[in-house]
Tab-separated table of C-alpha atoms and ligand atoms in Angstrom:
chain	number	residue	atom	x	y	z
A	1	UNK	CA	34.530	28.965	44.959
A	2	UNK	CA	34.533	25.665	46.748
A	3	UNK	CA	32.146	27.047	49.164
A	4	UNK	CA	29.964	28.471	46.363
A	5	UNK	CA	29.732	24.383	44.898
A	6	UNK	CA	29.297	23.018	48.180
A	7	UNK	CA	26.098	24.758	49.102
A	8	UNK	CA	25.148	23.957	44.872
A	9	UNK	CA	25.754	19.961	46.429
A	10	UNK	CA	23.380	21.235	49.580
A	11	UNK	CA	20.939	22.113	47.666
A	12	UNK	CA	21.198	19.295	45.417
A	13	UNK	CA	20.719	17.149	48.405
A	14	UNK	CA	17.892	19.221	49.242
A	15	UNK	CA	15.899	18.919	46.178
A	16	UNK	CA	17.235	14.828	45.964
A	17	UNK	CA	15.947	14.212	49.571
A	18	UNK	CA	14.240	16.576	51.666
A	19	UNK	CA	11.488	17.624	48.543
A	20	UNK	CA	10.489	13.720	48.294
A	21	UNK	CA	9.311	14.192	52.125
A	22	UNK	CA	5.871	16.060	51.111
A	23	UNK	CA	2.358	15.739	52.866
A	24	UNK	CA	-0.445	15.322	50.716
A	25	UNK	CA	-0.640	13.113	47.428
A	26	UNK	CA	3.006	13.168	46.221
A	27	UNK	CA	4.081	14.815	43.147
A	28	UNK	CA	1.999	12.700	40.979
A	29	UNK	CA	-1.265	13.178	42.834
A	30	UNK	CA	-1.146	16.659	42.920
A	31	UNK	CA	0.145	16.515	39.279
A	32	UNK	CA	-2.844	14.547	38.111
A	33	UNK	CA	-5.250	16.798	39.694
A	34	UNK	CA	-4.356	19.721	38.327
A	35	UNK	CA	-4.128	18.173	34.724
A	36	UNK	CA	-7.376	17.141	35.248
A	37	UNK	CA	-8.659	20.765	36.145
A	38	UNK	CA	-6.721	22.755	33.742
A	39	UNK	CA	-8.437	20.607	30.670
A	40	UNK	CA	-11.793	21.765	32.344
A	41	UNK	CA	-11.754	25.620	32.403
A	42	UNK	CA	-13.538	27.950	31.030
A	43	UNK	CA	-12.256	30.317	28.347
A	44	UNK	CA	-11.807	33.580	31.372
A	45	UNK	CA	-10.516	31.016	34.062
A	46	UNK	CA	-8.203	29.222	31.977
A	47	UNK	CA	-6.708	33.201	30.409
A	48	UNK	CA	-6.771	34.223	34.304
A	49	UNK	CA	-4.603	31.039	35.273
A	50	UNK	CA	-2.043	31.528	32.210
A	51	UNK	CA	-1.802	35.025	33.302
A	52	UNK	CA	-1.115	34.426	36.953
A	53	UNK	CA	1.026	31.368	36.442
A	54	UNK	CA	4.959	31.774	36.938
A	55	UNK	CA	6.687	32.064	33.618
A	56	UNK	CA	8.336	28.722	34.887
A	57	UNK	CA	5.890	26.825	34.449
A	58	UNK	CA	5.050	27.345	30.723
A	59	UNK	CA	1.331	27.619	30.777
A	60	UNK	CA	1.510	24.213	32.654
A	61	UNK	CA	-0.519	24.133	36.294
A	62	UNK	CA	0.337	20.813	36.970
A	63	UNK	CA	4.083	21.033	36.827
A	64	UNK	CA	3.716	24.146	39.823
A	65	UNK	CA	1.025	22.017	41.419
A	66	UNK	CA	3.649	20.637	44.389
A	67	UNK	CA	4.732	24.187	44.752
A	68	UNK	CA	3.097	24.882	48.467
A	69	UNK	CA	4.725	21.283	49.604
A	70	UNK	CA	7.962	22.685	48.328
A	71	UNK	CA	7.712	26.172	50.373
A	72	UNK	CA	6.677	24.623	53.245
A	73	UNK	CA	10.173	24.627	54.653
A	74	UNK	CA	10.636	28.295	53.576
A	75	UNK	CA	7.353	29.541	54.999
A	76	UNK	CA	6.409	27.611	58.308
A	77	UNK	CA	3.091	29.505	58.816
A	78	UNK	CA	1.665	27.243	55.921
A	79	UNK	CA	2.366	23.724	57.405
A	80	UNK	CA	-1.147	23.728	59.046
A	81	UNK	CA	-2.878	24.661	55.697
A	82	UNK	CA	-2.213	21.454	54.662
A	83	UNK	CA	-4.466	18.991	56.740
A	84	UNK	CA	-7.117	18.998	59.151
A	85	UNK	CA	-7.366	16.563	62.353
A	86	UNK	CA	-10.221	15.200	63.198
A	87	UNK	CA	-11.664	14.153	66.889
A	88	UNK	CA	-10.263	10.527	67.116
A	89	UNK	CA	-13.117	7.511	65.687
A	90	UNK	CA	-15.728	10.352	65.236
A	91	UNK	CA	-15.449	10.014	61.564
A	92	UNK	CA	-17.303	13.192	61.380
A	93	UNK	CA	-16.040	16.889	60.656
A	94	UNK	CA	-17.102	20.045	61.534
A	95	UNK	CA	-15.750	23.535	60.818
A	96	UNK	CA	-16.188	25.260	63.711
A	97	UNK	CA	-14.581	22.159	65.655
A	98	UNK	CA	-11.823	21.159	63.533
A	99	UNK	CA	-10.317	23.833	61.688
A	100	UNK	CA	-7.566	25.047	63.365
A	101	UNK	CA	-4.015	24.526	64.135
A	102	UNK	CA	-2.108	22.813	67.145
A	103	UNK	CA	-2.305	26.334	68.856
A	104	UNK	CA	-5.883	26.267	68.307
A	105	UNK	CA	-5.665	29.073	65.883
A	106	UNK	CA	-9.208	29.052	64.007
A	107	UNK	CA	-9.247	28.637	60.352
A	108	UNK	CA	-6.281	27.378	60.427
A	109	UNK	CA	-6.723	24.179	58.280
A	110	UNK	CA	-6.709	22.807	54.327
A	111	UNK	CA	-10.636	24.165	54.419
A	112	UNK	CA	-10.331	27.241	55.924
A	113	UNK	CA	-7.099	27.869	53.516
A	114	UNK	CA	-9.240	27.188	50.757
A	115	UNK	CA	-11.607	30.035	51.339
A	116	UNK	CA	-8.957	32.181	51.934
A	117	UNK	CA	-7.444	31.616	48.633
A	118	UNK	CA	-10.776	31.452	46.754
A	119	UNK	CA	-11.452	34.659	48.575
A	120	UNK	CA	-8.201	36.169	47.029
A	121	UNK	CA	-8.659	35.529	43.906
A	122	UNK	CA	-12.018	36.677	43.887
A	123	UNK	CA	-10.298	40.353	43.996
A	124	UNK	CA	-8.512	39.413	40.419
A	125	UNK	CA	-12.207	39.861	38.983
A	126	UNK	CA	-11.864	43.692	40.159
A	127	UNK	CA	-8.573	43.612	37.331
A	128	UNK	CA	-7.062	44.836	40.202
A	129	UNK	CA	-4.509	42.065	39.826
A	130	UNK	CA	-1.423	43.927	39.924
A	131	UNK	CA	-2.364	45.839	43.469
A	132	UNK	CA	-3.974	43.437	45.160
A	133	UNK	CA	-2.754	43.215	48.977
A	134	UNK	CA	-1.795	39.430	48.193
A	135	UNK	CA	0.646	37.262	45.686
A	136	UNK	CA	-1.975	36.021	43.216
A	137	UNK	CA	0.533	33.530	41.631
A	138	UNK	CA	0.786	31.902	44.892
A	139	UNK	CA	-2.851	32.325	45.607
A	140	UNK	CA	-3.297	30.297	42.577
A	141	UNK	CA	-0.893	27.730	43.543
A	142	UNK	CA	-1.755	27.489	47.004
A	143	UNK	CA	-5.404	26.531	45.910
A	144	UNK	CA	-4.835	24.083	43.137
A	145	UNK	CA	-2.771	22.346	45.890
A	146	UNK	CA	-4.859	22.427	48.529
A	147	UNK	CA	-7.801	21.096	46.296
A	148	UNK	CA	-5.757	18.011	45.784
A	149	UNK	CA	-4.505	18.011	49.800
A	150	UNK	CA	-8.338	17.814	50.756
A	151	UNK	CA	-9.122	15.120	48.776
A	152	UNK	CA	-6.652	12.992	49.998
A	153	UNK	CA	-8.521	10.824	52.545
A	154	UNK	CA	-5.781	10.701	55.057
A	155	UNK	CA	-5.452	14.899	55.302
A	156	UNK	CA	-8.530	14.852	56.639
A	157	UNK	CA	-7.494	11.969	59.815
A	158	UNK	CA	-7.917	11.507	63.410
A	159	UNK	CA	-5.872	13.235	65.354
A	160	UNK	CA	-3.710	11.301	67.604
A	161	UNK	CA	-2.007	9.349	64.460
A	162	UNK	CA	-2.015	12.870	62.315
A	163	UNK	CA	-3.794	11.213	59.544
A	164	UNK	CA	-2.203	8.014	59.837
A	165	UNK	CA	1.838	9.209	60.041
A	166	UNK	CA	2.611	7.918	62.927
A	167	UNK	CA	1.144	4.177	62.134
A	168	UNK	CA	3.845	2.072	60.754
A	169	UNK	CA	2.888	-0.431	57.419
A	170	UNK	CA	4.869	-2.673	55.313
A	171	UNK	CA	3.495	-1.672	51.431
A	172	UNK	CA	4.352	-4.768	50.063
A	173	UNK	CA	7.530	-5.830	51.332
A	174	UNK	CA	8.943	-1.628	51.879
A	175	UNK	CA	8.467	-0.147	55.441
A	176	UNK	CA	6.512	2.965	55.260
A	177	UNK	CA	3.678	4.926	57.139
A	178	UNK	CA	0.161	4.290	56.096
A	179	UNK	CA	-0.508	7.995	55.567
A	180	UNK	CA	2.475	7.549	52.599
A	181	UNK	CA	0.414	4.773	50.902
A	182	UNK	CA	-2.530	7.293	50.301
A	183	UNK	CA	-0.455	10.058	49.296
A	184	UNK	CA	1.959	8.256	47.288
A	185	UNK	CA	2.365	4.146	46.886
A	186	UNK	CA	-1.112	3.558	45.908
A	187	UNK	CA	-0.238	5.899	42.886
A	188	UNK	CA	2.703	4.457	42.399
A	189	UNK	CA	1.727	0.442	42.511
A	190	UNK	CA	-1.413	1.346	39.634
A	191	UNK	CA	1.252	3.593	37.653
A	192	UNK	CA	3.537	0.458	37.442
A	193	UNK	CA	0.965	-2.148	36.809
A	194	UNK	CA	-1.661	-0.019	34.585
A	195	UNK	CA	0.040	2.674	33.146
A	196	UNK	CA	3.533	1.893	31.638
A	197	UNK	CA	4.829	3.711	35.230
A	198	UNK	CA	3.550	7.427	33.050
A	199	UNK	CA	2.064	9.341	35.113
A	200	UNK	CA	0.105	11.143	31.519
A	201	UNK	CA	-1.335	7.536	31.291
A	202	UNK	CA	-3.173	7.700	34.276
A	203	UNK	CA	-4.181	11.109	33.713
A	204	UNK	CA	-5.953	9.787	30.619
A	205	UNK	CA	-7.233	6.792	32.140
A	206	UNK	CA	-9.001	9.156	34.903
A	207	UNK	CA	-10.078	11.881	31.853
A	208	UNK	CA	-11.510	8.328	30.131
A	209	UNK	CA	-13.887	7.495	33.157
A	210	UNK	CA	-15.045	11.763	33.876
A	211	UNK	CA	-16.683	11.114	30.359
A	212	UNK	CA	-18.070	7.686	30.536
A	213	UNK	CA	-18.223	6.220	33.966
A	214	UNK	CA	-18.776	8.710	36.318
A	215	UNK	CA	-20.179	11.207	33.969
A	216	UNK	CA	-23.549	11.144	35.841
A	217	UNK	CA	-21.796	11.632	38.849
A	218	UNK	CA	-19.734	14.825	38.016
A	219	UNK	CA	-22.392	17.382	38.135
A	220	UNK	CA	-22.962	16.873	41.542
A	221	UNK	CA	-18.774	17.387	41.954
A	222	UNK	CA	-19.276	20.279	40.517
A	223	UNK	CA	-21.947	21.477	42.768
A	224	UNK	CA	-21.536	23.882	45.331
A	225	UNK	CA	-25.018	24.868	47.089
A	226	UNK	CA	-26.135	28.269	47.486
A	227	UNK	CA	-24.269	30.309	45.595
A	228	UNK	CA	-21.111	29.821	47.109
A	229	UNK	CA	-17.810	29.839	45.186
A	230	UNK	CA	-16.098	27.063	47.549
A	231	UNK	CA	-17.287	24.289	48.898
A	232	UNK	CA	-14.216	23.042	50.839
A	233	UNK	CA	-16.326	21.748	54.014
A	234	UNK	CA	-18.617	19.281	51.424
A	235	UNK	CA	-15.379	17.437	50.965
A	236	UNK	CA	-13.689	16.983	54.118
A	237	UNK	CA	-16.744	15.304	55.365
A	238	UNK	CA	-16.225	13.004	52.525
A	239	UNK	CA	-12.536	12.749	52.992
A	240	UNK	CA	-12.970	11.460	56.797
A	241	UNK	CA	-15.826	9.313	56.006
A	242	UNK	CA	-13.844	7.938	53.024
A	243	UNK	CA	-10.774	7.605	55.499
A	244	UNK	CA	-12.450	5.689	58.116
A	245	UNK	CA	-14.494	2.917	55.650
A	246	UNK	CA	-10.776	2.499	53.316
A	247	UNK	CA	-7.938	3.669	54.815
A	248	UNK	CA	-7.600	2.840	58.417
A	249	UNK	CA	-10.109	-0.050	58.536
A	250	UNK	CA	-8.232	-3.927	58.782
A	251	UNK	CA	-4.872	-1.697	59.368
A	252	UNK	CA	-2.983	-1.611	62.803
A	253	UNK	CA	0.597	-0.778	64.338
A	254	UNK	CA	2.838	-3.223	61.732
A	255	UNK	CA	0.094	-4.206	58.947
A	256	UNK	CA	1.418	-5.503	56.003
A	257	UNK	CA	-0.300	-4.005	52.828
A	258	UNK	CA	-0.596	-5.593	49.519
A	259	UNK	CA	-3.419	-6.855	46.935
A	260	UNK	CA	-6.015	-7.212	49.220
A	261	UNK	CA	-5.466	-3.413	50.475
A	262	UNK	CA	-4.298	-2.341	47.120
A	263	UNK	CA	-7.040	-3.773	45.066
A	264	UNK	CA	-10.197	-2.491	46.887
A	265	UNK	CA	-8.433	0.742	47.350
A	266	UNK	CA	-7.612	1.516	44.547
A	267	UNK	CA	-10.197	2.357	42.614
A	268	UNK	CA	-11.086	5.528	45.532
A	269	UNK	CA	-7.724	6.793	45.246
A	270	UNK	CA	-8.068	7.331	41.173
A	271	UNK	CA	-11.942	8.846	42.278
A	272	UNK	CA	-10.880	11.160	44.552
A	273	UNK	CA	-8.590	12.754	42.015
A	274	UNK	CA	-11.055	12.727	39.954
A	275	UNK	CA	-13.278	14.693	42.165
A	276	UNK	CA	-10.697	17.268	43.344
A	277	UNK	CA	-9.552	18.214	39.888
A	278	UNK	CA	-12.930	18.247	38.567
A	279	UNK	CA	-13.931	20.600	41.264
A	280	UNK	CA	-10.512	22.795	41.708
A	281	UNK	CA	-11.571	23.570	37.515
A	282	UNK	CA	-15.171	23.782	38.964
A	283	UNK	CA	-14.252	26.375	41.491
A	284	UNK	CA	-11.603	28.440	39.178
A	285	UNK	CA	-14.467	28.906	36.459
A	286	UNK	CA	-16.631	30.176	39.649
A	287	UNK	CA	-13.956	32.177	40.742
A	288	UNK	CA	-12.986	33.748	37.418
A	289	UNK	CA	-16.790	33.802	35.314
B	301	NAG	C1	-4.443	33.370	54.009
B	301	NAG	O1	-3.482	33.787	53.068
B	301	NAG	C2	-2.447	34.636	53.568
B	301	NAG	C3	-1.534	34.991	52.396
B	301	NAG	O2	-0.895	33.857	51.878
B	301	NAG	C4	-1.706	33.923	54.677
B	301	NAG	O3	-0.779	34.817	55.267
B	301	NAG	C5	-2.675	33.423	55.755
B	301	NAG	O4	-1.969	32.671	56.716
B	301	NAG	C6	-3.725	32.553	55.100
B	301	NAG	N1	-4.682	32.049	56.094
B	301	NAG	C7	-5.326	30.884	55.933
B	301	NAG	C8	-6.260	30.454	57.010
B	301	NAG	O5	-5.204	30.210	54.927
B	302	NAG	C1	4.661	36.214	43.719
B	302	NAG	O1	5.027	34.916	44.163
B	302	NAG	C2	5.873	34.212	43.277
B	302	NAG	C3	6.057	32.805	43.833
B	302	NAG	O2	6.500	32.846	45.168
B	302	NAG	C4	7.189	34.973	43.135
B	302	NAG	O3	8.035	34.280	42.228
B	302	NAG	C5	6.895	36.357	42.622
B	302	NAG	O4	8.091	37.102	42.584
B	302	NAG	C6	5.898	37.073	43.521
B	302	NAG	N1	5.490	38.326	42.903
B	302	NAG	C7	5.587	39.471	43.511
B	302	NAG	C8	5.099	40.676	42.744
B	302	NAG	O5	6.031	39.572	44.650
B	303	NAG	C1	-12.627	3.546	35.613
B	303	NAG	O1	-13.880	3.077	36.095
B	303	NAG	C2	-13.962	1.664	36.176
B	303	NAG	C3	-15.371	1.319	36.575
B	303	NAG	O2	-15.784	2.064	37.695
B	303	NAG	C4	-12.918	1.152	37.162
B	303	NAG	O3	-12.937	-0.258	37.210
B	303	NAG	C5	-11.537	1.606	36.732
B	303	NAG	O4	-10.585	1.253	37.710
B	303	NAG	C6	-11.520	3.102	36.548
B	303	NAG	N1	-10.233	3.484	36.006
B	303	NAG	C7	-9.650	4.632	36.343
B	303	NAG	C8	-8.333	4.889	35.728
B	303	NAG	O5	-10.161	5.430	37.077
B	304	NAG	C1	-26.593	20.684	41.089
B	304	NAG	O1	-27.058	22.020	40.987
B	304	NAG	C2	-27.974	22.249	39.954
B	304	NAG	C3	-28.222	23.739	39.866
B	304	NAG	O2	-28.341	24.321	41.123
B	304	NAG	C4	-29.224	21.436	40.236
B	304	NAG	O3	-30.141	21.619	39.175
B	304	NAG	C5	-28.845	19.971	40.348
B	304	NAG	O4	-29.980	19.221	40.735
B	304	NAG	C6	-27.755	19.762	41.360
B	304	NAG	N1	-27.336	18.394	41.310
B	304	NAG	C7	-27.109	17.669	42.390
B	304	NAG	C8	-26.753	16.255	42.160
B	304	NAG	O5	-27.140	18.127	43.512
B	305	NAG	C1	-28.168	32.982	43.992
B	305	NAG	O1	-27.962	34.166	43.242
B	305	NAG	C2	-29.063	34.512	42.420
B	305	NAG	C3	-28.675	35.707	41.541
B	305	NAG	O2	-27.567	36.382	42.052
B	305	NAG	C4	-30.270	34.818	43.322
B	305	NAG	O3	-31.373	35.154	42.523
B	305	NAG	C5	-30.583	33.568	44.162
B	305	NAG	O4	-31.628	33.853	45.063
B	305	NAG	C6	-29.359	33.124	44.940
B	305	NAG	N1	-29.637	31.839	45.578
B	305	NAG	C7	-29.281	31.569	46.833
B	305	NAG	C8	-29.639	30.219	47.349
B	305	NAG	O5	-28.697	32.368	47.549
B	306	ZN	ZN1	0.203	19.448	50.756
């Protein structure tokens, strides 16, 4: 018995402490993007993704959108799926160069993981669901996530600072890492100041400007040439580029971040989740037609 409730209090710690510690946008990035995508399906991708979703999460993608962050831990091979280092100051990506693990491992990387996982849902068109070789569910909620991942300029970073964890920033007057501030305090900072700290409010705030602002824009989101179903590769070379000309540029070793940084940045953090929901919907209604 008191065993039993101390390993309840483990995992309570667990959940309290170790879950917060998450590469990629944080809970609310990945939450936003796959808001964003699930208002965008198509009538067979959005029956598809209610059928494949875990009866936990009530129809709701977003609220299972963390869900590869939170297995990490549970299944190691993943870790790698999550990122992608790039040659240091290149500011380029290529496939064939890049995408693989610390081993070397090819295909081993957030764009290589997202044709795997476009690939195996691809079988679900067969209606061979239910004996396909792989987890669907998780197929679904390994892609959603790794939509968001990719578009996170940092998870697509030089090499020697792993996308910027290993350089040290004050964000305002806390001490954190810069690749933090692009998954998570940028978020945060407009949530607070913009959005009544509700993460919903941003959502709709993003949803306003995919129908007024940038609505010229999304087509070419949504494009994916030839007549592929992913496109994974398009946006890493935008996530590096994006990384080098707003994340690491006027930041060194002990920066201190605040309205300057936060105000011109900004504005690419809320259009990156733009773009990565708009094309994780784009992709499922490929996937799914
Ligand atoms: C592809 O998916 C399978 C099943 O989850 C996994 O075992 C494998 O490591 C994945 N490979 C890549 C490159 O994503
Ligand atoms: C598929 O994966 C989900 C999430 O890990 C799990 O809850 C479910 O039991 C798995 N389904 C099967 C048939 O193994
Ligand atoms: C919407 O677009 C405008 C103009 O580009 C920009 O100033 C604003 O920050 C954007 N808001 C959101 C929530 O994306
Ligand atoms: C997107 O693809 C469509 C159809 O292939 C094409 O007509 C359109 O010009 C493309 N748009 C952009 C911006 O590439
Ligand atoms: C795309 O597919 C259509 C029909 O399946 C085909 O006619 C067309 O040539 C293909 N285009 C490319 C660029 O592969
Ligand atoms: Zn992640």
């Amino acid at each position: 018995m008191e065993l039993y409730k101390f390993h309840v209090f483990l995992s309570m710690v667990a959940v309290l402490f170790l879950f917060p510690v998450v590469h990629g946008w944080g809970l609310d990035g990945h939450y936003t993007v796959c808001k964003i995508a699930q208002s965008r399906l198509s009538k067979a991708a959005a029956d598809a993704v209610e059928k494949l979703l875990p009866t936990s999460a009530n129809g709701d993608l977003a609220s299972v959108c963390i869900w590869a962050d939170r297995v990490k831990f549970h299944y190691h091979w993943s870790s790698p799926l999550h990122y992608i280092d790039t040659p240091d100051n290149l500011c380029n990506y290529q496939y064939k160069r890049d995408c693989k693990d610390e081993d070397g491992v090819e295909d081993r990387c957030v764009a290589g993981a997202i044709y795997n996982y476009t690939n195996q849902l691809l079988s679900y068109n067969k209606g061979n669901d239910h004996v396909s070789t792989y987890n669907l569910t998780e197929s679904l909620l390994f892609l959603s996530h790794f939509f968001g991942d990719i578009h996170q300029p940092l998870h697509v970073g030089f090499t020697s600072d792993r996308g910027g964890n290993t350089i040290d920033v004050h964000w305002y007057t806390r001490k954190t890492v810069l690749h933090h501030v692009w998954d998570s305090n940028i978020i945060e900072t407009v949530e607070e100041r913009y959005d009544d700290s509700n993460v919903d409010e941003l959502v709709d705030a993003i949803q306003k400007n995919i129908t007024t602002g940038w609505a010229d824009q999304v087509n070419s989101w949504e494009n994916c040439s030839g007549n592929k179903t992913a496109c994974p590769d398009i946006y890493a070379s935008e996530g590096i580029k994006a990384a080098c000309d707003w994340a690491y540029i006027g930041v060194s070793e002990g920066s201190t971040l605040e309205d300057d940084y936060f105000l011109s940045r900004y504005p690419i953090v809320l259009w990156r989740l733009a773009q990565g929901g708009v094309r994780l919907a784009a992709t499922l209604n490929r996937i799914f037609k």
